[in-house]
């Protein structure tokens, strides 16, 4: 026996329970003491369900909002400056043809306007590619539309010049055949890698643009003679760079096949082990 009355012990413990956070007395049985274990579990489950529902609602709204925002960004990326210049260059193709063939196709004034349209197209070709690479504006649309726009304006100019008798058809056939052939070749070997643009290819493009631009203008005298030699240089570069791209494609394909065979051998050895 401790000698302490049970009422005193119970009183002291009850007082301790009745003492609030600041030492104030409170009711002997607070809300927490009145809650049964089963009731506490029910309240806890309800709180968890409410939290989960709020999280699902907010997460769903955020997910939908994120998808909408991502779609908006992707949609906006299509209309970047580089792609707009590419589309503008495509629209210049029919304008150039109309100006080139205007008034019979031999009017110096109309040919001058056609040259201006061709020069703008060539300039935007250099400018939109630079913008896309510098500011990370490269899109799938640009990858497809840019080479199409390049070949469309060049092909339109060459065909118009040959139709008017200013340029032999074989020159047009060599240049366009090379451009289309290399484009197809790039797609054939793309599974093994990408054929990078060479310095010779860039020089070829520049020389072709200058030569065709000089032929679009109604030049006479020494300038007419000069444009002949510029076009001759463009044809030589066209053929030489085309052969170089074919060589690169062959090497790239052989390397890709060899790497694939080596990977298959390694995989078979690992499976046997």
PDB file of C-alpha atoms in Angstrom:
ATOM      1  CA  UNK A   1       0.000   0.000   0.000  1.00  0.00           C
ATOM      2  CA  UNK A   2       1.382   3.384  -0.970  1.00  0.00           C
ATOM      3  CA  UNK A   3      -0.742   5.281   1.487  1.00  0.00           C
ATOM      4  CA  UNK A   4      -2.063   7.588  -1.217  1.00  0.00           C
ATOM      5  CA  UNK A   5      -5.843   7.583  -1.507  1.00  0.00           C
ATOM      6  CA  UNK A   6      -7.200   6.415  -4.824  1.00  0.00           C
ATOM      7  CA  UNK A   7      -9.266   9.560  -5.039  1.00  0.00           C
ATOM      8  CA  UNK A   8      -6.171  11.698  -4.647  1.00  0.00           C
ATOM      9  CA  UNK A   9      -4.286   9.761  -7.270  1.00  0.00           C
ATOM     10  CA  UNK A  10      -7.224   9.926  -9.607  1.00  0.00           C
ATOM     11  CA  UNK A  11      -7.619  13.582  -8.834  1.00  0.00           C
ATOM     12  CA  UNK A  12      -4.045  14.438  -9.680  1.00  0.00           C
ATOM     13  CA  UNK A  13      -4.167  12.502 -12.929  1.00  0.00           C
ATOM     14  CA  UNK A  14      -7.506  14.040 -13.790  1.00  0.00           C
ATOM     15  CA  UNK A  15      -6.087  17.481 -13.062  1.00  0.00           C
ATOM     16  CA  UNK A  16      -3.175  16.763 -15.345  1.00  0.00           C
ATOM     17  CA  UNK A  17      -5.580  15.768 -18.071  1.00  0.00           C
ATOM     18  CA  UNK A  18      -7.733  18.820 -17.410  1.00  0.00           C
ATOM     19  CA  UNK A  19      -4.798  21.179 -17.705  1.00  0.00           C
ATOM     20  CA  UNK A  20      -4.702  22.689 -21.174  1.00  0.00           C
ATOM     21  CA  UNK A  21      -1.685  23.761 -23.173  1.00  0.00           C
ATOM     22  CA  UNK A  22      -1.363  26.983 -21.190  1.00  0.00           C
ATOM     23  CA  UNK A  23      -2.057  25.389 -17.869  1.00  0.00           C
ATOM     24  CA  UNK A  24      -5.748  26.319 -17.823  1.00  0.00           C
ATOM     25  CA  UNK A  25      -8.243  23.871 -16.567  1.00  0.00           C
ATOM     26  CA  UNK A  26     -10.572  22.254 -18.993  1.00  0.00           C
ATOM     27  CA  UNK A  27     -13.294  19.659 -18.978  1.00  0.00           C
ATOM     28  CA  UNK A  28     -12.383  16.275 -17.701  1.00  0.00           C
ATOM     29  CA  UNK A  29     -13.304  14.642 -20.960  1.00  0.00           C
ATOM     30  CA  UNK A  30     -12.272  16.648 -24.079  1.00  0.00           C
ATOM     31  CA  UNK A  31     -13.211  15.875 -27.644  1.00  0.00           C
ATOM     32  CA  UNK A  32     -10.156  13.716 -28.180  1.00  0.00           C
ATOM     33  CA  UNK A  33     -11.057  11.577 -25.159  1.00  0.00           C
ATOM     34  CA  UNK A  34     -14.672  11.203 -26.289  1.00  0.00           C
ATOM     35  CA  UNK A  35     -13.613   9.881 -29.734  1.00  0.00           C
ATOM     36  CA  UNK A  36     -13.549   6.106 -29.794  1.00  0.00           C
ATOM     37  CA  UNK A  37     -10.811   4.236 -31.640  1.00  0.00           C
ATOM     38  CA  UNK A  38     -13.323   3.210 -34.273  1.00  0.00           C
ATOM     39  CA  UNK A  39     -14.468   6.788 -34.720  1.00  0.00           C
ATOM     40  CA  UNK A  40     -10.890   8.000 -35.054  1.00  0.00           C
ATOM     41  CA  UNK A  41     -10.249   5.425 -37.764  1.00  0.00           C
ATOM     42  CA  UNK A  42     -13.384   6.510 -39.629  1.00  0.00           C
ATOM     43  CA  UNK A  43     -12.364  10.170 -39.445  1.00  0.00           C
ATOM     44  CA  UNK A  44      -8.844   9.322 -40.599  1.00  0.00           C
ATOM     45  CA  UNK A  45     -10.153   7.321 -43.555  1.00  0.00           C
ATOM     46  CA  UNK A  46     -12.479  10.158 -44.547  1.00  0.00           C
ATOM     47  CA  UNK A  47      -9.653  12.686 -44.374  1.00  0.00           C
ATOM     48  CA  UNK A  48      -7.450  10.453 -46.517  1.00  0.00           C
ATOM     49  CA  UNK A  49     -10.216   9.978 -49.067  1.00  0.00           C
ATOM     50  CA  UNK A  50     -10.765  13.739 -49.222  1.00  0.00           C
ATOM     51  CA  UNK A  51      -7.077  14.373 -49.717  1.00  0.00           C
ATOM     52  CA  UNK A  52      -6.880  11.721 -52.447  1.00  0.00           C
ATOM     53  CA  UNK A  53      -9.923  13.143 -54.233  1.00  0.00           C
ATOM     54  CA  UNK A  54      -8.515  16.662 -54.088  1.00  0.00           C
ATOM     55  CA  UNK A  55      -5.165  15.401 -55.383  1.00  0.00           C
ATOM     56  CA  UNK A  56      -6.832  13.487 -58.202  1.00  0.00           C
ATOM     57  CA  UNK A  57      -8.931  16.493 -59.133  1.00  0.00           C
ATOM     58  CA  UNK A  58      -5.980  18.843 -59.062  1.00  0.00           C
ATOM     59  CA  UNK A  59      -3.762  16.325 -60.821  1.00  0.00           C
ATOM     60  CA  UNK A  60      -6.379  15.726 -63.504  1.00  0.00           C
ATOM     61  CA  UNK A  61      -6.819  19.426 -64.052  1.00  0.00           C
ATOM     62  CA  UNK A  62      -3.076  19.900 -64.095  1.00  0.00           C
ATOM     63  CA  UNK A  63      -2.656  16.972 -66.486  1.00  0.00           C
ATOM     64  CA  UNK A  64      -5.304  18.341 -68.819  1.00  0.00           C
ATOM     65  CA  UNK A  65      -3.830  21.800 -68.526  1.00  0.00           C
ATOM     66  CA  UNK A  66      -0.357  20.426 -69.194  1.00  0.00           C
ATOM     67  CA  UNK A  67      -1.548  18.614 -72.310  1.00  0.00           C
ATOM     68  CA  UNK A  68      -3.333  21.710 -73.559  1.00  0.00           C
ATOM     69  CA  UNK A  69      -0.252  23.838 -72.859  1.00  0.00           C
ATOM     70  CA  UNK A  70       2.013  21.325 -74.593  1.00  0.00           C
ATOM     71  CA  UNK A  71      -0.312  21.235 -77.584  1.00  0.00           C
ATOM     72  CA  UNK A  72      -0.320  25.028 -77.687  1.00  0.00           C
ATOM     73  CA  UNK A  73       3.472  25.125 -77.593  1.00  0.00           C
ATOM     74  CA  UNK A  74       3.721  22.556 -80.379  1.00  0.00           C
ATOM     75  CA  UNK A  75       1.176  24.446 -82.437  1.00  0.00           C
ATOM     76  CA  UNK A  76       3.008  27.726 -81.859  1.00  0.00           C
ATOM     77  CA  UNK A  77       6.361  26.175 -82.742  1.00  0.00           C
ATOM     78  CA  UNK A  78       5.069  25.462 -86.234  1.00  0.00           C
ATOM     79  CA  UNK A  79       4.631  29.174 -86.823  1.00  0.00           C
ATOM     80  CA  UNK A  80       8.141  30.237 -85.881  1.00  0.00           C
ATOM     81  CA  UNK A  81      10.110  32.715 -87.979  1.00  0.00           C
ATOM     82  CA  UNK A  82      12.165  30.077 -89.793  1.00  0.00           C
ATOM     83  CA  UNK A  83       9.079  28.148 -90.920  1.00  0.00           C
ATOM     84  CA  UNK A  84       7.324  31.341 -91.983  1.00  0.00           C
ATOM     85  CA  UNK A  85      10.278  32.213 -94.200  1.00  0.00           C
ATOM     86  CA  UNK A  86      10.192  28.732 -95.699  1.00  0.00           C
ATOM     87  CA  UNK A  87       6.474  29.046 -96.440  1.00  0.00           C
ATOM     88  CA  UNK A  88       7.072  32.498 -97.890  1.00  0.00           C
ATOM     89  CA  UNK A  89       9.710  31.006-100.188  1.00  0.00           C
ATOM     90  CA  UNK A  90       7.239  28.375-101.348  1.00  0.00           C
ATOM     91  CA  UNK A  91       4.705  31.093-102.135  1.00  0.00           C
ATOM     92  CA  UNK A  92       7.341  32.920-104.161  1.00  0.00           C
ATOM     93  CA  UNK A  93       7.629  30.027-106.628  1.00  0.00           C
ATOM     94  CA  UNK A  94       4.388  30.716-108.576  1.00  0.00           C
ATOM     95  CA  UNK A  95       5.053  34.464-108.328  1.00  0.00           C
ATOM     96  CA  UNK A  96       8.475  33.949-109.872  1.00  0.00           C
ATOM     97  CA  UNK A  97       7.056  31.837-112.710  1.00  0.00           C
ATOM     98  CA  UNK A  98       4.431  34.479-113.543  1.00  0.00           C
ATOM     99  CA  UNK A  99       7.053  37.231-113.568  1.00  0.00           C
ATOM    100  CA  UNK A 100       9.529  35.130-115.544  1.00  0.00           C
ATOM    101  CA  UNK A 101       7.030  34.332-118.299  1.00  0.00           C
ATOM    102  CA  UNK A 102       5.318  37.721-118.242  1.00  0.00           C
ATOM    103  CA  UNK A 103       4.981  39.541-121.557  1.00  0.00           C
ATOM    104  CA  UNK A 104       6.352  36.594-123.514  1.00  0.00           C
ATOM    105  CA  UNK A 105       9.275  35.891-121.206  1.00  0.00           C
ATOM    106  CA  UNK A 106      11.752  38.233-122.885  1.00  0.00           C
ATOM    107  CA  UNK A 107      10.801  41.595-121.415  1.00  0.00           C
ATOM    108  CA  UNK A 108      13.817  42.979-119.479  1.00  0.00           C
ATOM    109  CA  UNK A 109      11.549  44.687-116.949  1.00  0.00           C
ATOM    110  CA  UNK A 110       9.604  41.513-116.159  1.00  0.00           C
ATOM    111  CA  UNK A 111      12.839  39.544-116.006  1.00  0.00           C
ATOM    112  CA  UNK A 112      14.210  42.068-113.510  1.00  0.00           C
ATOM    113  CA  UNK A 113      11.177  41.564-111.261  1.00  0.00           C
ATOM    114  CA  UNK A 114      11.583  37.804-111.622  1.00  0.00           C
ATOM    115  CA  UNK A 115      15.242  38.134-110.615  1.00  0.00           C
ATOM    116  CA  UNK A 116      14.190  40.096-107.519  1.00  0.00           C
ATOM    117  CA  UNK A 117      11.790  37.318-106.500  1.00  0.00           C
ATOM    118  CA  UNK A 118      14.486  34.697-107.120  1.00  0.00           C
ATOM    119  CA  UNK A 119      17.067  36.675-105.117  1.00  0.00           C
ATOM    120  CA  UNK A 120      14.665  37.034-102.165  1.00  0.00           C
ATOM    121  CA  UNK A 121      14.002  33.290-102.255  1.00  0.00           C
ATOM    122  CA  UNK A 122      17.733  32.494-102.264  1.00  0.00           C
ATOM    123  CA  UNK A 123      18.380  34.938 -99.432  1.00  0.00           C
ATOM    124  CA  UNK A 124      15.598  33.518 -97.253  1.00  0.00           C
ATOM    125  CA  UNK A 125      17.002  30.044 -97.912  1.00  0.00           C
ATOM    126  CA  UNK A 126      20.219  31.034 -96.166  1.00  0.00           C
ATOM    127  CA  UNK A 127      18.500  33.105 -93.500  1.00  0.00           C
ATOM    128  CA  UNK A 128      15.829  30.653 -92.325  1.00  0.00           C
ATOM    129  CA  UNK A 129      18.326  27.826 -91.916  1.00  0.00           C
ATOM    130  CA  UNK A 130      20.587  30.058 -89.840  1.00  0.00           C
ATOM    131  CA  UNK A 131      17.670  31.131 -87.640  1.00  0.00           C
ATOM    132  CA  UNK A 132      16.483  27.560 -87.120  1.00  0.00           C
ATOM    133  CA  UNK A 133      19.907  26.328 -86.036  1.00  0.00           C
ATOM    134  CA  UNK A 134      20.827  29.368 -83.927  1.00  0.00           C
ATOM    135  CA  UNK A 135      17.566  29.724 -81.983  1.00  0.00           C
ATOM    136  CA  UNK A 136      16.594  26.040 -81.863  1.00  0.00           C
ATOM    137  CA  UNK A 137      13.603  26.475 -84.168  1.00  0.00           C
ATOM    138  CA  UNK A 138      14.111  23.202 -86.022  1.00  0.00           C
ATOM    139  CA  UNK A 139      10.782  21.390 -86.571  1.00  0.00           C
ATOM    140  CA  UNK A 140       9.665  18.346 -88.539  1.00  0.00           C
ATOM    141  CA  UNK A 141       7.786  20.637 -90.896  1.00  0.00           C
ATOM    142  CA  UNK A 142      10.909  22.687 -91.527  1.00  0.00           C
ATOM    143  CA  UNK A 143      13.013  19.589 -92.197  1.00  0.00           C
ATOM    144  CA  UNK A 144      10.610  18.547 -94.954  1.00  0.00           C
ATOM    145  CA  UNK A 145       9.493  21.912 -96.331  1.00  0.00           C
ATOM    146  CA  UNK A 146      12.901  23.608 -96.487  1.00  0.00           C
ATOM    147  CA  UNK A 147      14.523  21.289 -99.083  1.00  0.00           C
ATOM    148  CA  UNK A 148      11.265  21.215-101.042  1.00  0.00           C
ATOM    149  CA  UNK A 149      11.227  25.014-101.202  1.00  0.00           C
ATOM    150  CA  UNK A 150      14.888  25.103-102.265  1.00  0.00           C
ATOM    151  CA  UNK A 151      14.408  22.656-105.115  1.00  0.00           C
ATOM    152  CA  UNK A 152      11.069  24.177-106.132  1.00  0.00           C
ATOM    153  CA  UNK A 153      12.456  27.673-106.769  1.00  0.00           C
ATOM    154  CA  UNK A 154      15.616  26.353-108.442  1.00  0.00           C
ATOM    155  CA  UNK A 155      13.686  23.860-110.551  1.00  0.00           C
ATOM    156  CA  UNK A 156      11.152  26.494-111.610  1.00  0.00           C
ATOM    157  CA  UNK A 157      13.941  28.839-112.695  1.00  0.00           C
ATOM    158  CA  UNK A 158      15.836  26.166-114.655  1.00  0.00           C
ATOM    159  CA  UNK A 159      12.711  24.868-116.402  1.00  0.00           C
ATOM    160  CA  UNK A 160      11.599  28.395-117.340  1.00  0.00           C
ATOM    161  CA  UNK A 161      15.053  29.233-118.713  1.00  0.00           C
ATOM    162  CA  UNK A 162      15.187  26.050-120.775  1.00  0.00           C
ATOM    163  CA  UNK A 163      11.607  26.549-122.017  1.00  0.00           C
ATOM    164  CA  UNK A 164      12.550  30.044-123.180  1.00  0.00           C
ATOM    165  CA  UNK A 165      15.654  28.724-124.938  1.00  0.00           C
ATOM    166  CA  UNK A 166      18.133  30.572-122.697  1.00  0.00           C
ATOM    167  CA  UNK A 167      19.606  27.428-121.154  1.00  0.00           C
ATOM    168  CA  UNK A 168      20.168  23.985-122.709  1.00  0.00           C
ATOM    169  CA  UNK A 169      17.823  21.297-121.431  1.00  0.00           C
ATOM    170  CA  UNK A 170      20.711  18.978-120.594  1.00  0.00           C
ATOM    171  CA  UNK A 171      21.985  21.497-118.023  1.00  0.00           C
ATOM    172  CA  UNK A 172      18.573  21.556-116.385  1.00  0.00           C
ATOM    173  CA  UNK A 173      18.433  17.755-116.462  1.00  0.00           C
ATOM    174  CA  UNK A 174      21.884  17.384-114.870  1.00  0.00           C
ATOM    175  CA  UNK A 175      21.199  19.844-112.047  1.00  0.00           C
ATOM    176  CA  UNK A 176      17.681  18.662-111.225  1.00  0.00           C
ATOM    177  CA  UNK A 177      18.624  15.000-111.623  1.00  0.00           C
ATOM    178  CA  UNK A 178      21.484  15.426-109.194  1.00  0.00           C
ATOM    179  CA  UNK A 179      19.345  17.274-106.628  1.00  0.00           C
ATOM    180  CA  UNK A 180      16.522  14.748-106.717  1.00  0.00           C
ATOM    181  CA  UNK A 181      18.902  11.793-106.757  1.00  0.00           C
ATOM    182  CA  UNK A 182      20.846  12.967-103.706  1.00  0.00           C
ATOM    183  CA  UNK A 183      17.620  13.676-101.839  1.00  0.00           C
ATOM    184  CA  UNK A 184      16.397  10.127-102.471  1.00  0.00           C
ATOM    185  CA  UNK A 185      19.829   8.774-101.523  1.00  0.00           C
ATOM    186  CA  UNK A 186      19.720  10.580 -98.179  1.00  0.00           C
ATOM    187  CA  UNK A 187      16.393   8.931 -97.356  1.00  0.00           C
ATOM    188  CA  UNK A 188      17.675   5.493 -98.403  1.00  0.00           C
ATOM    189  CA  UNK A 189      20.714   5.572 -96.092  1.00  0.00           C
ATOM    190  CA  UNK A 190      19.109   7.501 -93.233  1.00  0.00           C
ATOM    191  CA  UNK A 191      18.739   4.223 -91.292  1.00  0.00           C
ATOM    192  CA  UNK A 192      22.541   4.071 -91.124  1.00  0.00           C
ATOM    193  CA  UNK A 193      23.164   7.755 -90.482  1.00  0.00           C
ATOM    194  CA  UNK A 194      22.887  11.252 -91.917  1.00  0.00           C
ATOM    195  CA  UNK A 195      25.037  12.489 -94.790  1.00  0.00           C
ATOM    196  CA  UNK A 196      26.237  15.928 -93.662  1.00  0.00           C
ATOM    197  CA  UNK A 197      26.336  18.883 -96.014  1.00  0.00           C
ATOM    198  CA  UNK A 198      29.869  19.424 -97.252  1.00  0.00           C
ATOM    199  CA  UNK A 199      31.651  22.642 -98.086  1.00  0.00           C
ATOM    200  CA  UNK A 200      31.561  21.630-101.714  1.00  0.00           C
ATOM    201  CA  UNK A 201      27.812  21.251-101.528  1.00  0.00           C
ATOM    202  CA  UNK A 202      27.431  24.711-100.027  1.00  0.00           C
ATOM    203  CA  UNK A 203      29.699  26.173-102.718  1.00  0.00           C
ATOM    204  CA  UNK A 204      27.649  24.350-105.338  1.00  0.00           C
ATOM    205  CA  UNK A 205      24.427  25.890-104.011  1.00  0.00           C
ATOM    206  CA  UNK A 206      25.940  29.368-104.009  1.00  0.00           C
ATOM    207  CA  UNK A 207      27.348  28.986-107.533  1.00  0.00           C
ATOM    208  CA  UNK A 208      24.058  27.638-108.846  1.00  0.00           C
ATOM    209  CA  UNK A 209      22.162  30.564-107.332  1.00  0.00           C
ATOM    210  CA  UNK A 210      24.517  33.133-108.873  1.00  0.00           C
ATOM    211  CA  UNK A 211      24.527  31.427-112.275  1.00  0.00           C
ATOM    212  CA  UNK A 212      20.753  31.006-112.488  1.00  0.00           C
ATOM    213  CA  UNK A 213      20.238  34.561-111.247  1.00  0.00           C
ATOM    214  CA  UNK A 214      22.495  35.866-114.020  1.00  0.00           C
ATOM    215  CA  UNK A 215      20.549  33.874-116.591  1.00  0.00           C
ATOM    216  CA  UNK A 216      17.244  35.206-115.278  1.00  0.00           C
ATOM    217  CA  UNK A 217      18.431  38.754-115.966  1.00  0.00           C
ATOM    218  CA  UNK A 218      18.449  39.859-119.585  1.00  0.00           C
ATOM    219  CA  UNK A 219      22.227  40.306-119.765  1.00  0.00           C
ATOM    220  CA  UNK A 220      24.212  41.067-122.904  1.00  0.00           C
ATOM    221  CA  UNK A 221      27.862  41.525-123.860  1.00  0.00           C
ATOM    222  CA  UNK A 222      30.619  40.497-121.432  1.00  0.00           C
ATOM    223  CA  UNK A 223      28.142  39.756-118.619  1.00  0.00           C
ATOM    224  CA  UNK A 224      26.369  37.247-120.852  1.00  0.00           C
ATOM    225  CA  UNK A 225      29.722  35.556-121.498  1.00  0.00           C
ATOM    226  CA  UNK A 226      30.549  35.605-117.781  1.00  0.00           C
ATOM    227  CA  UNK A 227      27.292  33.909-116.833  1.00  0.00           C
ATOM    228  CA  UNK A 228      28.108  31.076-119.223  1.00  0.00           C
ATOM    229  CA  UNK A 229      31.316  30.310-117.332  1.00  0.00           C
ATOM    230  CA  UNK A 230      29.626  30.670-113.942  1.00  0.00           C
ATOM    231  CA  UNK A 231      27.003  28.155-115.044  1.00  0.00           C
ATOM    232  CA  UNK A 232      29.746  25.842-116.309  1.00  0.00           C
ATOM    233  CA  UNK A 233      31.392  25.984-112.882  1.00  0.00           C
ATOM    234  CA  UNK A 234      28.023  25.271-111.255  1.00  0.00           C
ATOM    235  CA  UNK A 235      27.525  22.189-113.439  1.00  0.00           C
ATOM    236  CA  UNK A 236      31.008  20.874-112.604  1.00  0.00           C
ATOM    237  CA  UNK A 237      30.416  21.393-108.875  1.00  0.00           C
ATOM    238  CA  UNK A 238      26.989  19.781-109.166  1.00  0.00           C
ATOM    239  CA  UNK A 239      28.422  16.598-110.679  1.00  0.00           C
ATOM    240  CA  UNK A 240      31.503  16.467-108.427  1.00  0.00           C
ATOM    241  CA  UNK A 241      29.603  16.961-105.177  1.00  0.00           C
ATOM    242  CA  UNK A 242      26.963  14.484-106.312  1.00  0.00           C
ATOM    243  CA  UNK A 243      29.610  11.795-106.783  1.00  0.00           C
ATOM    244  CA  UNK A 244      31.098  12.671-103.396  1.00  0.00           C
ATOM    245  CA  UNK A 245      27.704  12.230-101.711  1.00  0.00           C
ATOM    246  CA  UNK A 246      27.292   8.846-103.408  1.00  0.00           C
ATOM    247  CA  UNK A 247      30.694   7.805-102.046  1.00  0.00           C
ATOM    248  CA  UNK A 248      29.740   8.972 -98.548  1.00  0.00           C
ATOM    249  CA  UNK A 249      26.468   7.055 -98.758  1.00  0.00           C
ATOM    250  CA  UNK A 250      28.268   3.828 -99.726  1.00  0.00           C
ATOM    251  CA  UNK A 251      30.768   4.183 -96.865  1.00  0.00           C
ATOM    252  CA  UNK A 252      27.990   5.026 -94.412  1.00  0.00           C
ATOM    253  CA  UNK A 253      25.933   2.011 -95.464  1.00  0.00           C
ATOM    254  CA  UNK A 254      28.877  -0.387 -95.206  1.00  0.00           C
ATOM    255  CA  UNK A 255      29.774   0.955 -91.771  1.00  0.00           C
ATOM    256  CA  UNK A 256      26.194   0.649 -90.580  1.00  0.00           C
ATOM    257  CA  UNK A 257      25.902  -2.936 -91.822  1.00  0.00           C
ATOM    258  CA  UNK A 258      29.213  -3.868 -90.149  1.00  0.00           C
ATOM    259  CA  UNK A 259      28.119  -2.336 -86.839  1.00  0.00           C
ATOM    260  CA  UNK A 260      24.794  -4.124 -87.013  1.00  0.00           C
ATOM    261  CA  UNK A 261      26.461  -7.483 -87.645  1.00  0.00           C
ATOM    262  CA  UNK A 262      28.860  -6.891 -84.752  1.00  0.00           C
ATOM    263  CA  UNK A 263      25.944  -6.078 -82.458  1.00  0.00           C
ATOM    264  CA  UNK A 264      24.123  -9.266 -83.508  1.00  0.00           C
ATOM    265  CA  UNK A 265      27.246 -11.348 -82.806  1.00  0.00           C
ATOM    266  CA  UNK A 266      27.615  -9.805 -79.361  1.00  0.00           C
ATOM    267  CA  UNK A 267      23.960 -10.460 -78.623  1.00  0.00           C
ATOM    268  CA  UNK A 268      24.251 -14.101 -79.723  1.00  0.00           C
ATOM    269  CA  UNK A 269      27.328 -14.610 -77.529  1.00  0.00           C
ATOM    270  CA  UNK A 270      25.540 -13.147 -74.509  1.00  0.00           C
ATOM    271  CA  UNK A 271      22.529 -15.381 -75.108  1.00  0.00           C
ATOM    272  CA  UNK A 272      24.755 -18.477 -75.355  1.00  0.00           C
ATOM    273  CA  UNK A 273      26.556 -17.508 -72.144  1.00  0.00           C
TER     274      UNK A 273
END
